[in-house]
Coordinates of C-alpha atoms in Angstrom, one line a residue:
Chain A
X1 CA 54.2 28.1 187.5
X2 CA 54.4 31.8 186.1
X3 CA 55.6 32.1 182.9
X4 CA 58.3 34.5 183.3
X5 CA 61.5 34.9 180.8
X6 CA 64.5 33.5 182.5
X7 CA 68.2 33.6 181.6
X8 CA 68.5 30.7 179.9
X9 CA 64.8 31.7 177.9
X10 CA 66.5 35.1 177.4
X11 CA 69.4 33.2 175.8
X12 CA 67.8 30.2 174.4
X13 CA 69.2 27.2 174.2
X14 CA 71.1 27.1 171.4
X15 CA 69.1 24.1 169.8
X16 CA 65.5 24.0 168.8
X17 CA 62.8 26.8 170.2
X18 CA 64.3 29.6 172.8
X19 CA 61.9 30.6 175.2
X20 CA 61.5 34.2 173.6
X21 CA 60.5 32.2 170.1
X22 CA 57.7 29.9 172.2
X23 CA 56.4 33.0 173.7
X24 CA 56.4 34.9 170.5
X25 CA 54.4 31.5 169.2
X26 CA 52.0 31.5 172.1
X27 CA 51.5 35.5 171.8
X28 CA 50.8 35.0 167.9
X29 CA 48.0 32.5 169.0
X30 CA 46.8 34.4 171.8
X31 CA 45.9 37.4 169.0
X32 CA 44.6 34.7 167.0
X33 CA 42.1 33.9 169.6
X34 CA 41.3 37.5 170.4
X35 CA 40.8 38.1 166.4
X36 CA 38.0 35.4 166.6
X37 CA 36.8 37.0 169.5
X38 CA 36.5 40.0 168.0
X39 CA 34.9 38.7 165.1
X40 CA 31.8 37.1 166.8
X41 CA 31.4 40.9 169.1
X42 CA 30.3 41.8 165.7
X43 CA 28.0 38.8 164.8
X44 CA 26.2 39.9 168.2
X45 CA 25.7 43.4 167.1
X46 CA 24.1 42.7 164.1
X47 CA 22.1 39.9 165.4
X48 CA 21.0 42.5 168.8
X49 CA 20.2 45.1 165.9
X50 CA 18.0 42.5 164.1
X51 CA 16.6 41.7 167.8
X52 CA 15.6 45.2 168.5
X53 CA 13.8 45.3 164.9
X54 CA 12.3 41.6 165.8
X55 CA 11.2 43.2 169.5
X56 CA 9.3 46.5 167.9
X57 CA 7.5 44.4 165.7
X58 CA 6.0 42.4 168.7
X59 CA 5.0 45.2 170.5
X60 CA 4.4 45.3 174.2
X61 CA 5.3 41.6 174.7
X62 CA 8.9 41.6 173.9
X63 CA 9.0 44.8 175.4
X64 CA 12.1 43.6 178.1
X65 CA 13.4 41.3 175.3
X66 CA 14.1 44.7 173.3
X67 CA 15.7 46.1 176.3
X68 CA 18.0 43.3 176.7
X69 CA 18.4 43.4 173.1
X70 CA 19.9 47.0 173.6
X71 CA 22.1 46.0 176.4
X72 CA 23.7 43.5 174.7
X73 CA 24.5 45.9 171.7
X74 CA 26.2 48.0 174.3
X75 CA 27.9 44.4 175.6
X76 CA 29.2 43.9 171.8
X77 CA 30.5 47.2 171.8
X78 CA 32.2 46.9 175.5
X79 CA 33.5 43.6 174.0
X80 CA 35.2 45.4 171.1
X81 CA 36.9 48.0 172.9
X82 CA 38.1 45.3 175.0
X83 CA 39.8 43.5 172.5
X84 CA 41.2 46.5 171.0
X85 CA 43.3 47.3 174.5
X86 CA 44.2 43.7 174.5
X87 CA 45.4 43.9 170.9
X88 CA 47.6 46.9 172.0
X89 CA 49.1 45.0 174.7
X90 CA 49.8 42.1 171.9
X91 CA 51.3 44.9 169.7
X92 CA 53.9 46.0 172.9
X93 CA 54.9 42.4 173.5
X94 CA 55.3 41.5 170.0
X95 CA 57.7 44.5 169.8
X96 CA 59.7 43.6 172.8
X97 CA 60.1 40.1 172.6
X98 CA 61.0 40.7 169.1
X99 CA 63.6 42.4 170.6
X100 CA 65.0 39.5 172.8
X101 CA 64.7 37.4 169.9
X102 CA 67.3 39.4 168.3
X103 CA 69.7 40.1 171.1
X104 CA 69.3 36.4 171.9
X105 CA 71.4 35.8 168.9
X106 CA 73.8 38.8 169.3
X107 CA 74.0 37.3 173.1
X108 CA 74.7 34.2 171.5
X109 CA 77.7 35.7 169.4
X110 CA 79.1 37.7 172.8
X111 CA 78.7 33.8 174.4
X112 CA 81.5 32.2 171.4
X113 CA 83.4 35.3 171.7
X114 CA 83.8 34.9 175.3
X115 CA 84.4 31.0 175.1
X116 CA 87.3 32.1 172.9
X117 CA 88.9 35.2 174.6
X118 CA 87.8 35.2 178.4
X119 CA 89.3 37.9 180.4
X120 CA 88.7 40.0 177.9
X121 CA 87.0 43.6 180.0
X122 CA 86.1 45.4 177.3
X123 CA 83.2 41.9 176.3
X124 CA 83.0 41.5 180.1
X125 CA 81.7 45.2 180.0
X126 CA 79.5 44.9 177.1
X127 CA 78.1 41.5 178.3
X128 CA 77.1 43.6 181.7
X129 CA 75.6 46.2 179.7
X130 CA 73.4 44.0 177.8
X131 CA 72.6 42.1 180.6
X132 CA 70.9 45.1 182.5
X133 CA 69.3 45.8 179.4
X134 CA 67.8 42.6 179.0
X135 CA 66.6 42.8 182.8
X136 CA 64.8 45.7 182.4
X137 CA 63.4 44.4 179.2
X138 CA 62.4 41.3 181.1
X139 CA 60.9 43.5 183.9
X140 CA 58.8 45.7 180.9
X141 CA 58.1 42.6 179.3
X142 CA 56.8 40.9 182.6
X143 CA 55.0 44.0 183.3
X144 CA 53.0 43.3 179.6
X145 CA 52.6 39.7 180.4
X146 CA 50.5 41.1 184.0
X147 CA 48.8 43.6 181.9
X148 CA 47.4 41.4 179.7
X149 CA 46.5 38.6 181.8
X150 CA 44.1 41.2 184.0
X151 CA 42.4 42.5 180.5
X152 CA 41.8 38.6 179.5
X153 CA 40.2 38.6 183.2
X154 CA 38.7 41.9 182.6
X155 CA 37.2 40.5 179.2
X156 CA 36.1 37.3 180.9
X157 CA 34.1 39.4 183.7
X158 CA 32.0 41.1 180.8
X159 CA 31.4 38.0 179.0
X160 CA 29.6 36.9 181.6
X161 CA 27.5 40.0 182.0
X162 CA 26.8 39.1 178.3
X163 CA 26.0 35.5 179.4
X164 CA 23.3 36.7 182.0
X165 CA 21.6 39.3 179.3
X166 CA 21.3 36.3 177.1
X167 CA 20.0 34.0 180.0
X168 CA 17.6 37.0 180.4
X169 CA 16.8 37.0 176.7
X170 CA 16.0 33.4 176.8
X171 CA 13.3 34.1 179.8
X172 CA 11.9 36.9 178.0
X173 CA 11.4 35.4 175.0
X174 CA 8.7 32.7 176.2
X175 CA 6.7 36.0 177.2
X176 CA 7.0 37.1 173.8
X177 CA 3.4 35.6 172.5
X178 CA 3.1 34.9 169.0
X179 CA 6.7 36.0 168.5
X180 CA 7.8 33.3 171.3
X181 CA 9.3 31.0 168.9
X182 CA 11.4 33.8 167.1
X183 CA 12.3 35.7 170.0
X184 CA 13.4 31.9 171.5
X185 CA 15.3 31.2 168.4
X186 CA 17.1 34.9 168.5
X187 CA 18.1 34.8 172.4
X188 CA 19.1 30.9 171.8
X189 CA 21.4 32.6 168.9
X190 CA 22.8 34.9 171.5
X191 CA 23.8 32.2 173.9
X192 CA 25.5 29.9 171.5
X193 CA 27.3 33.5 170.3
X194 CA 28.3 34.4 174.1
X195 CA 29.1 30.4 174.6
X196 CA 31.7 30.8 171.9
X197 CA 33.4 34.0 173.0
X198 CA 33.3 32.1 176.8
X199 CA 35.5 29.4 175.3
X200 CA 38.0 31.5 173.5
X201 CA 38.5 33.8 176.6
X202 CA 39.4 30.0 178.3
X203 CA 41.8 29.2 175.8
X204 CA 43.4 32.9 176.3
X205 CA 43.2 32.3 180.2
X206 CA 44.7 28.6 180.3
X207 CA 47.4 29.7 177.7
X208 CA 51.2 28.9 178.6
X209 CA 52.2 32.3 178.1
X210 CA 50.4 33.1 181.4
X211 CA 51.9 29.7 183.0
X212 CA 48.5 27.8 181.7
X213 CA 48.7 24.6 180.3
X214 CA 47.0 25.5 176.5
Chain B
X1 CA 89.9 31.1 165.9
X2 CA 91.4 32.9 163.0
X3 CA 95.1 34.0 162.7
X4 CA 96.6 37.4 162.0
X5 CA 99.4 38.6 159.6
X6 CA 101.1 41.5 159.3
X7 CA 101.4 42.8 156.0
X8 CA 102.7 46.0 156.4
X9 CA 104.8 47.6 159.7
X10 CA 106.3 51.4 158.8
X11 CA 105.9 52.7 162.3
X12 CA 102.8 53.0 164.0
X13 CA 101.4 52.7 160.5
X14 CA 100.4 48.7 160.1
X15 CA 98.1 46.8 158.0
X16 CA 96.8 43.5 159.8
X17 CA 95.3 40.5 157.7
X18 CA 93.0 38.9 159.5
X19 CA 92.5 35.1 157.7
X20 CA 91.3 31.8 157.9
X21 CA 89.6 30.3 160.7
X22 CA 90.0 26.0 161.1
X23 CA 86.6 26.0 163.5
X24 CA 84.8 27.6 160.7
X25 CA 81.7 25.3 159.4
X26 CA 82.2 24.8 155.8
X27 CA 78.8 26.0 154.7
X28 CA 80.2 29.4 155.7
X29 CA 82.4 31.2 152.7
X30 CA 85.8 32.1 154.3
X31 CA 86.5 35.6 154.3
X32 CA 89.5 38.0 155.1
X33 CA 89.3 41.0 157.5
X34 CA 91.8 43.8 157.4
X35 CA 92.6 46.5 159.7
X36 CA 94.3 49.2 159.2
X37 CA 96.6 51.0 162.3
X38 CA 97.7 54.3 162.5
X39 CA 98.7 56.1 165.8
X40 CA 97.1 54.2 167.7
X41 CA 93.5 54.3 166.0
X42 CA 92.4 51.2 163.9
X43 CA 89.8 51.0 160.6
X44 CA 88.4 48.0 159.9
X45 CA 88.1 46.6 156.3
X46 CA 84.8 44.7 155.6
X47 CA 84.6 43.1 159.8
X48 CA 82.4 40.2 158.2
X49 CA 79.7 38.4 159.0
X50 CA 77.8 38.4 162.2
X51 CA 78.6 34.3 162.8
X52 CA 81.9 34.9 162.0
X53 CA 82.3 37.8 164.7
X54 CA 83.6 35.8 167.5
X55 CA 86.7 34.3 165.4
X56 CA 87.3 37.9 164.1
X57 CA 87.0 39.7 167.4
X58 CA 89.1 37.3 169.4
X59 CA 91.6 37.7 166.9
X60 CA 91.8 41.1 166.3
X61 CA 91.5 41.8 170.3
X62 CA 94.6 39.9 170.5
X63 CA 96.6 42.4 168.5
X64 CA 94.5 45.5 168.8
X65 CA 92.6 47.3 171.7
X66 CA 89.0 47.1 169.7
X67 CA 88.0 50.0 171.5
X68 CA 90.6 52.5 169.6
X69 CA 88.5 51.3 166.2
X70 CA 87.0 54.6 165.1
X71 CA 85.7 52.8 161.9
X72 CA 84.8 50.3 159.7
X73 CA 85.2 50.1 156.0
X74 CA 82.5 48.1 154.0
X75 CA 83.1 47.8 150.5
X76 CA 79.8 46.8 150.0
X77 CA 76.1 45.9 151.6
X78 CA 76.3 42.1 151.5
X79 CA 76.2 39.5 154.7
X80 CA 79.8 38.4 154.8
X81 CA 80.8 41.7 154.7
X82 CA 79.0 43.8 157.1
X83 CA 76.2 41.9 159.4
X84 CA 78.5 42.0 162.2
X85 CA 78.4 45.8 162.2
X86 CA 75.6 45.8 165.4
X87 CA 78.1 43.6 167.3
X88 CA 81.1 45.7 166.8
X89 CA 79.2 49.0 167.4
X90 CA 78.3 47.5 171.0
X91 CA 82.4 47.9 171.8
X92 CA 82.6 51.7 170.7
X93 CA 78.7 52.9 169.3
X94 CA 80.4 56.2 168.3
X95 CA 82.4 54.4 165.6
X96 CA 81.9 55.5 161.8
X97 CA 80.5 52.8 159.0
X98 CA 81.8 54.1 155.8
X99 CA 79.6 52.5 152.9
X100 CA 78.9 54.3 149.6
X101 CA 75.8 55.8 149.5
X102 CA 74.2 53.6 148.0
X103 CA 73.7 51.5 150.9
X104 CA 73.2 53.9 153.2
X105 CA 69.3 53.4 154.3
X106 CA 70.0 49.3 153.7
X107 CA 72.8 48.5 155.6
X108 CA 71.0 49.8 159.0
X109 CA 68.7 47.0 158.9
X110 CA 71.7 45.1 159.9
X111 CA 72.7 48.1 162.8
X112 CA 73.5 51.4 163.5
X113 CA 72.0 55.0 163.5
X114 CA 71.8 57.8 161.7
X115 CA 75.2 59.0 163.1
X116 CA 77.3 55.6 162.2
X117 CA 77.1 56.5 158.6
X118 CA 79.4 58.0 156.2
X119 CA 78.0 57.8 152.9
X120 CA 80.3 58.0 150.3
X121 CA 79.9 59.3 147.1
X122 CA 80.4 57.3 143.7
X123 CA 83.6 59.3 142.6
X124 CA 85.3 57.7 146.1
X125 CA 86.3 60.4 149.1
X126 CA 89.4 60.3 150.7
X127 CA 89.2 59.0 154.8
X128 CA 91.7 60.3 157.3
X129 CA 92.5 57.7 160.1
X130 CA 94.6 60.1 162.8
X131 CA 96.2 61.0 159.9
X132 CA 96.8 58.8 157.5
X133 CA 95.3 59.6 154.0
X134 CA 93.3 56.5 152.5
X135 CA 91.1 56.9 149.6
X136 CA 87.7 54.9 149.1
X137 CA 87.9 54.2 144.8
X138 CA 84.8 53.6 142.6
X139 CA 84.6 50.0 142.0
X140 CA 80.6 49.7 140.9
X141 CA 79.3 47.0 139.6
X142 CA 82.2 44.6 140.3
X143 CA 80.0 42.8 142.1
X144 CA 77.9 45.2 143.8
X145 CA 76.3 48.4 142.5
X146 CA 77.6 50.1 144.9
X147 CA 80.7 48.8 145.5
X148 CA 84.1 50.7 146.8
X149 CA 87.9 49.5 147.4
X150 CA 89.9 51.1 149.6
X151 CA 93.7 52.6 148.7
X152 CA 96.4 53.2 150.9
X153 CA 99.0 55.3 149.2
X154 CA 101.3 54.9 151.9
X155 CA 101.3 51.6 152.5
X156 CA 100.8 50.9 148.7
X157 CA 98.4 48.5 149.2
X158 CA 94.7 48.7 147.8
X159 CA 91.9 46.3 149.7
X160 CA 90.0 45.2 146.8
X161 CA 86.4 43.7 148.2
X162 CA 85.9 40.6 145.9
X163 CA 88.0 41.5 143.3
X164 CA 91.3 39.2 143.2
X165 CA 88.6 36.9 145.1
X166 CA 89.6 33.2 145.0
X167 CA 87.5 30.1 146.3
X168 CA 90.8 28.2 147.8
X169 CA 90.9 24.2 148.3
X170 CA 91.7 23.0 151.9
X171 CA 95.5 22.4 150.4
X172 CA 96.0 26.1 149.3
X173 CA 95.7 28.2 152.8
X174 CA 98.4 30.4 152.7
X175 CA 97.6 34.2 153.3
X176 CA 99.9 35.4 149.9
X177 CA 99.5 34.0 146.2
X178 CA 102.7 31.6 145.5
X179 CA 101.9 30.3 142.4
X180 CA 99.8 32.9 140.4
X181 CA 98.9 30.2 137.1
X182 CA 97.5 28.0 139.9
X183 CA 96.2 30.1 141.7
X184 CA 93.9 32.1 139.2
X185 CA 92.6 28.9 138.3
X186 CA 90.2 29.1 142.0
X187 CA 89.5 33.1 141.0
X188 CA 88.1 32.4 137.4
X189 CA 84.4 31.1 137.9
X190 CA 83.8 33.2 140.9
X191 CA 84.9 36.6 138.8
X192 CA 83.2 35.8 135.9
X193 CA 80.1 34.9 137.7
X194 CA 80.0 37.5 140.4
X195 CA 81.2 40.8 138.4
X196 CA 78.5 42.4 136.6
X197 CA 79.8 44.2 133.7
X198 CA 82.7 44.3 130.9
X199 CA 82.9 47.8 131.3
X200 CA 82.8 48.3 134.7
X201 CA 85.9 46.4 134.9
X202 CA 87.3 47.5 132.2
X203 CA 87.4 51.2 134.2
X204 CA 88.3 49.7 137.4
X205 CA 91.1 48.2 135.4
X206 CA 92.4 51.6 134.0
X207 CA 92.5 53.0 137.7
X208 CA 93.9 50.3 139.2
X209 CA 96.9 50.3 136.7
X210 CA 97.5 54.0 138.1
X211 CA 98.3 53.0 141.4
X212 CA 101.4 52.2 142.7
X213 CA 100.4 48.9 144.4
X214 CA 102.3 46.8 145.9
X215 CA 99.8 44.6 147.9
X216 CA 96.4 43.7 146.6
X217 CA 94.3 42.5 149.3
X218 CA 91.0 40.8 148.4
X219 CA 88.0 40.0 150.7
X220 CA 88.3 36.2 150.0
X221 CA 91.4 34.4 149.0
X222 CA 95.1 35.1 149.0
X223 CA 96.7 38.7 148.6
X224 CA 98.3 39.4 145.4
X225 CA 102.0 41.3 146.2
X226 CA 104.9 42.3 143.5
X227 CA 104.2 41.7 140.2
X228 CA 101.6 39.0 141.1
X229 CA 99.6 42.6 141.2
X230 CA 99.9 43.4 137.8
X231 CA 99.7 40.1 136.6
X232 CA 96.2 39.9 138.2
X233 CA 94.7 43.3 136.5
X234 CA 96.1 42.1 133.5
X235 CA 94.4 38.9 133.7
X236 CA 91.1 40.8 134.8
X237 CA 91.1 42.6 132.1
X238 CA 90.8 40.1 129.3
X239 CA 88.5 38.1 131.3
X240 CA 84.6 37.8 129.9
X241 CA 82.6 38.3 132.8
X242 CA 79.3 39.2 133.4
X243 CA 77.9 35.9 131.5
X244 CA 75.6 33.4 132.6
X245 CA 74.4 31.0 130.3
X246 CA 71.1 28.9 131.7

């Protein structure tokens, strides 16, 4: 099931939660999510800069441990700017389904007024109005809902790339001599880090505002 | 659905009372719309609130083509006066929100555009509607800071915003004052609560007693006609208001 805004979640339903309000609920934890996310991008750039140190001061035997150090700076960083365009998108859909929060209750209004003068072709010509209005909102806000479910993919893909470079740390760290045990501790640190961002990119993925059950 | 009431026919000329609505839930105050008619153009006089709009418009539509409103008179920023205005603007979004200037960057939270409002000044301005002379009059302070009435010389009636306001019971519905010792009884608390200062009122008091006025016409309560008129600015004049004691 897609999550898509239909009339009766344009409208609401009068009693309890309209659809526009659970989306606006689900989009508010969705940001949430991606503000955790983009918390812990920065945990791993410090921790890759204290890597890199830890690396030159073994020398030749951490030698590809530095390297992946590096590359998952440049992950952190590619995280970041990820969550910044996903952040965006949050900031458009906020905005529009704001919107159809507030003409939900102005459509509302029209409703009564109609229930109590029918026939009336002035409303009936307003009511039309509003109504293609609210289906090109739907179709911008739709468009929004796409956008952001192929940058939560998009995010996903490069957390994985940041799983494999912390694999890769892991393997180079038992080469790492004397500094094995550090260099084990660090790249374990960067796996835990990359688990975490893994799970909140699920919770973003299975959310209901992409038809998901979270 | 509310009712209407003519209060005033000299032509095309017509004042239109727009009053109480049985459906309406009680935690809502009951207010009282006015519009104004003039060859063939209408003003409305403080449209209400935004949950009220379906009673109002459904009355009004029935006597009135909304479309042919070229404005609407608020005689001050609150709720029940003027958070309908997005709604009515849908039906002609060229219409004019008169307001005084006071409340002209505060009452757009609740609709509009730059274009929709006429600020008025604190000395009042005079409004032509096709025609017909009205003048917005200084009544600050009583309750809002900003607050303006609106005079028809004409007509002789002034719309008075909440002053001449009265919380009526359920037995006391009718659109004109019958008995006024009774019926000042359900204005008292509300004016001495909700009007700000002696001397605001005071002023307002002086003007008022300058005006030939046959109909006063409050935003809450029955209309005050004939000498009913006098008796009320008279009666607001002594009264202490302003007070709270806590």
């Amino acid at each position: 099931m897609t999550a898509e805004l239909t009339t009766s979640q344009w409208h609401g339903s009068g009693n309890g939660t309209s659809g526009a309000a659970l989306d606006l609920l689900r989009i508010v934890r969705i940001n949430e999510e991606i503000k955790r996310v983009v918390a812990v991008a920065f945990k791993i750039n410090i921790m890759a800069l204290n890597a890199i140190f830890l690396a030159k001061r073994a020398g030749n035997a951490a030698l590809g441990f530095g390297v992946l150090s590096n590359e998952l700076r440049v992950f952190s960083k590619d995280l970041r700017e990820s969550m910044i365009s996903l952040t965006r998108l949050i900031h458009d859909l906020v905005a529009e389904v704001s919107v159809v929060l507030q003409e939900s209750r102005q459509d509302a209004l029209f409703r009564r007024t109609l229930a109590q003068c029918s026939g009336n072709p002035m409303l009936d010509s307003v009511l039309e109005r509003r109504n293609a209005q609210h289906d090109s909102r739907a179709q911008r806000i739709s468009g929004l809902r796409r956008s952001l479910r192929l940058a939560v993919d998009d995010a996903a893909r490069l957390v994985e790339l940041g799983g494999v470079l912390a694999k890769s740390a892991k393997i180079e760290a038992a080469y790492g001599a004397g500094f094995a045990s550090s260099l084990g501790q660090v790249s374990g640190e960067f796996d835990g880090v990359v688990e975490e961002i893994r799970s909140s990119l699920e919770i973003l993925r299975r959310s209901k505002f992409f038809g998901g059950s979270a | 659905m509310k009712t209407t009431q003519t209060i005033f026919e000299d032509g095309t000329h017509k004042w239109t009372a727009i009053v109480r609505d049985p459906a309406k839930p009680d935690y809502l105050i009951d207010t009282n719309e006015y519009l104004v008619q003039h060859a063939g153009q209408g003003l409305l006089l403080d449209p209400g609130g935004a949950e009220i709009f379906p009673a109002v418009f459904s009355a009004l539509s029935a006597e009135f083509d909304p479309s042919k409103l070229t404005g609407i008179f608020a005689s001050h920023q609150d709720p029940d006066i003027i958070s309908s205005l997005a709604l009515w603007l849908e039906f002609n979004p060229q219409m004019k929100c008169y307001i005084s200037w006071l409340w002209e960057s505060f009452i757009p939270h609740f609709g509009g555009t730059a274009e929709t409002f006429v600020a008025l000044p604190d000395e009042g301005a005079g409004i032509s509607l096709a025609g017909l002379p009205l003048q917005a009059i200084p009544a600050h302070y009583l309750h809002s800071a900003g607050n303006l009435h609106l005079y028809d010389k004409q007509a002789k009636i002034l719309f008075s915003g909440d002053v001449g306001a009265a919380l009526l019971p359920p037995d006391k519905q009718g659109v004109f004052v019958e008995d006024f010792s009774s019926h000042i009884r359900h204005a008292e608390a509300f004016h001495r609560r909700w009007m700000a200062s002696n001397e605001a009122k005071r002023q307002w008091c002086e003007r008022a007693s300058h005006l030939k006025i046959d109909m006063l016409c409050p935003q809450h309560g029955a209309v005050y006609q004939g000498d009913d008129v006098q008796r009320f600015i008279n009666w607001f004049d002594e009264l202490h208001v302003g007070v709270i004691r806590v």
